[in-house]
Amino acid sequence: MRWYWIDRFLEFESGRYAKAVKCISLAEDHLHDHFPFHPMMPNSLVIEGLAQTGGLLVCEHNHFAEKVILAKITKAQFFCEAGPGDTLIYNAKLEFIKHGGAMVTATSHKGEQLHAEVEIVFAHLNDARMDALFDPETFLHMMRMLGAFEVGHAADGSPMVPPSRLLQGELSDTPGQDAAS
């Protein structure tokens, strides 16, 4: 993933919900191009932030074994603008997960105000040609960087931990170390 549209996870419960924060800064280039002299966060990038929040929830639920992509937005409703200085709180709830994909409902709040409501459908791709596009270790790194394992917990309340197969892969990729050490 090249662009991150969330800054940090605030809450993460495996298989149920995730809460993330996005702080909008005037330093973000896209704000200067969207509406000249009226910088605002494009709704498409808010949807992407909600999709990243929900997509990582879906990925983690399956221990990063499935290749998850955004398949369709079934609903997107915006109630106000968000611009520089605003903080958006993204809430994603896993509605269902099946063999072929998953659905997440998500909201964005600007303070106490409802900013957006979105329904997102994700597809699981199992085509071997997609392996080059999906590196599970990248998602593990993203989850760590965004603090998911610091705030996350499993459905039973225990602390959320990375899948052991990804940890083993991480060790074998570390220069100067082998997986046995």
GROMACS .gro file of C-alpha atoms in nm:
model
  181
    1MET     CA    1   0.000   0.000   0.000
    2ARG     CA    2   0.153   0.329  -0.104
    3TRP     CA    3  -0.072   0.590   0.055
    4TYR     CA    4  -0.209   0.574   0.404
    5TRP     CA    5  -0.537   0.757   0.461
    6ILE     CA    6  -0.551   0.679   0.832
    7ASP     CA    7  -0.299   0.798   1.090
    8ARG     CA    8  -0.345   0.553   1.375
    9PHE     CA    9  -0.581   0.292   1.513
   10LEU     CA   10  -0.758   0.390   1.833
   11GLU     CA   11  -0.940   0.059   1.884
   12PHE     CA   12  -0.929  -0.276   1.709
   13GLU     CA   13  -1.130  -0.586   1.795
   14SER     CA   14  -1.055  -0.882   1.573
   15GLY     CA   15  -1.353  -0.986   1.364
   16ARG     CA   16  -1.580  -0.709   1.498
   17TYR     CA   17  -1.476  -0.347   1.461
   18ALA     CA   18  -1.193  -0.099   1.422
   19LYS     CA   19  -1.164   0.269   1.504
   20ALA     CA   20  -0.899   0.489   1.341
   21VAL     CA   21  -0.811   0.857   1.328
   22LYS     CA   22  -0.724   1.082   1.033
   23CYS     CA   23  -0.588   1.428   1.111
   24ILE     CA   24  -0.624   1.657   0.811
   25SER     CA   25  -0.332   1.895   0.758
   26LEU     CA   26  -0.293   2.185   0.519
   27ALA     CA   27   0.046   2.030   0.437
   28GLU     CA   28  -0.128   1.753   0.239
   29ASP     CA   29  -0.081   1.824  -0.133
   30HIS     CA   30  -0.420   1.695  -0.243
   31LEU     CA   31  -0.595   1.971  -0.043
   32HIS     CA   32  -0.444   2.238  -0.266
   33ASP     CA   33  -0.560   2.075  -0.588
   34HIS     CA   34  -0.912   1.962  -0.500
   35PHE     CA   35  -1.078   2.304  -0.475
   36PRO     CA   36  -0.841   2.597  -0.522
   37PHE     CA   37  -0.878   2.852  -0.239
   38HIS     CA   38  -1.120   2.619  -0.056
   39PRO     CA   39  -0.914   2.325   0.072
   40MET     CA   40  -1.118   2.026   0.176
   41MET     CA   41  -1.061   1.653   0.208
   42PRO     CA   42  -1.202   1.487  -0.106
   43ASN     CA   43  -1.485   1.247  -0.025
   44SER     CA   44  -1.314   0.978  -0.235
   45LEU     CA   45  -1.013   0.989   0.000
   46VAL     CA   46  -1.240   0.970   0.305
   47ILE     CA   47  -1.391   0.657   0.149
   48GLU     CA   48  -1.039   0.522   0.094
   49GLY     CA   49  -0.956   0.586   0.462
   50LEU     CA   50  -1.273   0.405   0.568
   51ALA     CA   51  -1.187   0.123   0.326
   52GLN     CA   52  -0.836   0.093   0.469
   53THR     CA   53  -0.979   0.079   0.821
   54GLY     CA   54  -1.234  -0.187   0.722
   55GLY     CA   55  -1.002  -0.371   0.483
   56LEU     CA   56  -0.737  -0.422   0.751
   57LEU     CA   57  -1.012  -0.546   0.983
   58VAL     CA   58  -1.109  -0.805   0.720
   59CYS     CA   59  -0.744  -0.897   0.647
   60GLU     CA   60  -0.659  -0.944   1.015
   61HIS     CA   61  -0.970  -1.156   1.078
   62ASN     CA   62  -0.839  -1.409   0.824
   63HIS     CA   63  -0.481  -1.383   0.961
   64PHE     CA   64  -0.378  -1.206   0.638
   65ALA     CA   65  -0.432  -1.531   0.444
   66GLU     CA   66  -0.678  -1.380   0.192
   67LYS     CA   67  -0.606  -1.117  -0.069
   68VAL     CA   68  -0.868  -0.852   0.011
   69ILE     CA   69  -0.966  -0.577  -0.232
   70LEU     CA   70  -1.240  -0.318  -0.233
   71ALA     CA   71  -1.505  -0.455  -0.468
   72LYS     CA   72  -1.793  -0.210  -0.438
   73ILE     CA   73  -1.931   0.082  -0.243
   74THR     CA   74  -2.302   0.008  -0.192
   75LYS     CA   75  -2.372   0.329   0.000
   76ALA     CA   76  -2.186   0.655   0.053
   77GLN     CA   77  -2.355   0.954   0.212
   78PHE     CA   78  -2.175   1.270   0.324
   79PHE     CA   79  -2.326   1.522   0.562
   80CYS     CA   80  -2.059   1.795   0.583
   81GLU     CA   81  -1.713   1.895   0.462
   82ALA     CA   82  -1.383   1.821   0.634
   83GLY     CA   83  -1.078   2.039   0.589
   84PRO     CA   84  -0.744   2.143   0.735
   85GLY     CA   85  -0.742   2.128   1.114
   86ASP     CA   86  -1.025   1.874   1.131
   87THR     CA   87  -0.984   1.531   1.284
   88LEU     CA   88  -1.191   1.249   1.142
   89ILE     CA   89  -1.269   0.939   1.346
   90TYR     CA   90  -1.336   0.634   1.130
   91ASN     CA   91  -1.544   0.348   1.271
   92ALA     CA   92  -1.567   0.024   1.072
   93LYS     CA   93  -1.790  -0.267   1.173
   94LEU     CA   94  -1.758  -0.609   1.012
   95GLU     CA   95  -2.113  -0.704   0.909
   96PHE     CA   96  -2.031  -1.041   0.755
   97ILE     CA   97  -1.743  -1.238   0.617
   98LYS     CA   98  -1.781  -1.529   0.376
   99HIS     CA   99  -1.556  -1.736   0.154
  100GLY     CA  100  -1.580  -1.491  -0.137
  101GLY     CA  101  -1.565  -1.165   0.054
  102ALA     CA  102  -1.691  -0.945   0.333
  103MET     CA  103  -1.903  -0.639   0.402
  104VAL     CA  104  -1.821  -0.353   0.635
  105THR     CA  105  -2.035  -0.060   0.745
  106ALA     CA  106  -1.835   0.248   0.831
  107THR     CA  107  -1.885   0.600   0.960
  108SER     CA  108  -1.671   0.909   0.976
  109HIS     CA  109  -1.722   1.165   1.252
  110LYS     CA  110  -1.585   1.519   1.270
  111GLY     CA  111  -1.597   1.582   1.642
  112GLU     CA  112  -1.947   1.486   1.752
  113GLN     CA  113  -2.089   1.548   1.404
  114LEU     CA  114  -2.161   1.258   1.169
  115HIS     CA  115  -1.953   1.329   0.860
  116ALA     CA  116  -2.019   1.021   0.643
  117GLU     CA  117  -2.185   0.678   0.631
  118VAL     CA  118  -2.051   0.413   0.394
  119GLU     CA  119  -2.113   0.046   0.315
  120ILE     CA  120  -1.816  -0.133   0.161
  121VAL     CA  121  -1.800  -0.477   0.001
  122PHE     CA  122  -1.461  -0.648  -0.016
  123ALA     CA  123  -1.372  -0.943  -0.239
  124HIS     CA  124  -1.126  -1.220  -0.162
  125LEU     CA  125  -0.900  -1.295  -0.458
  126ASN     CA  126  -0.737  -1.634  -0.474
  127ASP     CA  127  -0.587  -1.604  -0.820
  128ALA     CA  128  -0.216  -1.698  -0.805
  129ARG     CA  129  -0.136  -1.415  -1.049
  130MET     CA  130  -0.224  -1.168  -0.772
  131ASP     CA  131   0.058  -1.290  -0.543
  132ALA     CA  132   0.296  -1.025  -0.676
  133LEU     CA  133   0.053  -0.748  -0.573
  134PHE     CA  134  -0.013  -0.869  -0.220
  135ASP     CA  135   0.264  -0.906   0.033
  136PRO     CA  136   0.118  -1.009   0.372
  137GLU     CA  137   0.430  -0.882   0.549
  138THR     CA  138   0.347  -0.533   0.417
  139PHE     CA  139   0.007  -0.551   0.588
  140LEU     CA  140   0.173  -0.673   0.908
  141HIS     CA  141   0.408  -0.374   0.894
  142MET     CA  142   0.113  -0.138   0.836
  143MET     CA  143  -0.080  -0.284   1.130
  144ARG     CA  144   0.225  -0.231   1.352
  145MET     CA  145   0.294   0.119   1.225
  146LEU     CA  146  -0.069   0.223   1.282
  147GLY     CA  147  -0.071   0.080   1.634
  148ALA     CA  148  -0.328  -0.196   1.581
  149PHE     CA  149  -0.145  -0.446   1.802
  150GLU     CA  150  -0.103  -0.185   2.077
  151VAL     CA  151  -0.478  -0.120   2.108
  152GLY     CA  152  -0.621  -0.437   1.954
  153HIS     CA  153  -0.770  -0.739   2.118
  154ALA     CA  154  -0.920  -1.067   2.003
  155ALA     CA  155  -1.291  -1.137   2.033
  156ASP     CA  156  -1.224  -1.320   2.362
  157GLY     CA  157  -1.058  -1.009   2.507
  158SER     CA  158  -0.700  -1.136   2.489
  159PRO     CA  159  -0.436  -0.908   2.331
  160MET     CA  160  -0.424  -0.922   1.953
  161VAL     CA  161  -0.101  -1.071   1.818
  162PRO     CA  162   0.036  -1.106   1.465
  163PRO     CA  163  -0.009  -1.448   1.298
  164SER     CA  164   0.290  -1.672   1.371
  165ARG     CA  165   0.342  -1.755   1.001
  166LEU     CA  166   0.397  -1.385   0.928
  167LEU     CA  167   0.634  -1.350   1.222
  168GLN     CA  168   0.834  -1.648   1.093
  169GLY     CA  169   0.845  -1.492   0.745
  170GLU     CA  170   0.957  -1.165   0.897
  171LEU     CA  171   1.244  -1.334   1.081
  172SER     CA  172   1.358  -1.518   0.769
  173ASP     CA  173   1.360  -1.186   0.576
  174THR     CA  174   1.571  -1.004   0.837
  175PRO     CA  175   1.934  -0.970   0.719
  176GLY     CA  176   2.185  -1.146   0.944
  177GLN     CA  177   1.922  -1.364   1.114
  178ASP     CA  178   1.772  -1.697   1.030
  179ALA     CA  179   1.428  -1.824   1.125
  180ALA     CA  180   1.572  -2.070   1.379
  181SER     CA  181   1.731  -1.801   1.599
   0.00000   0.00000   0.00000
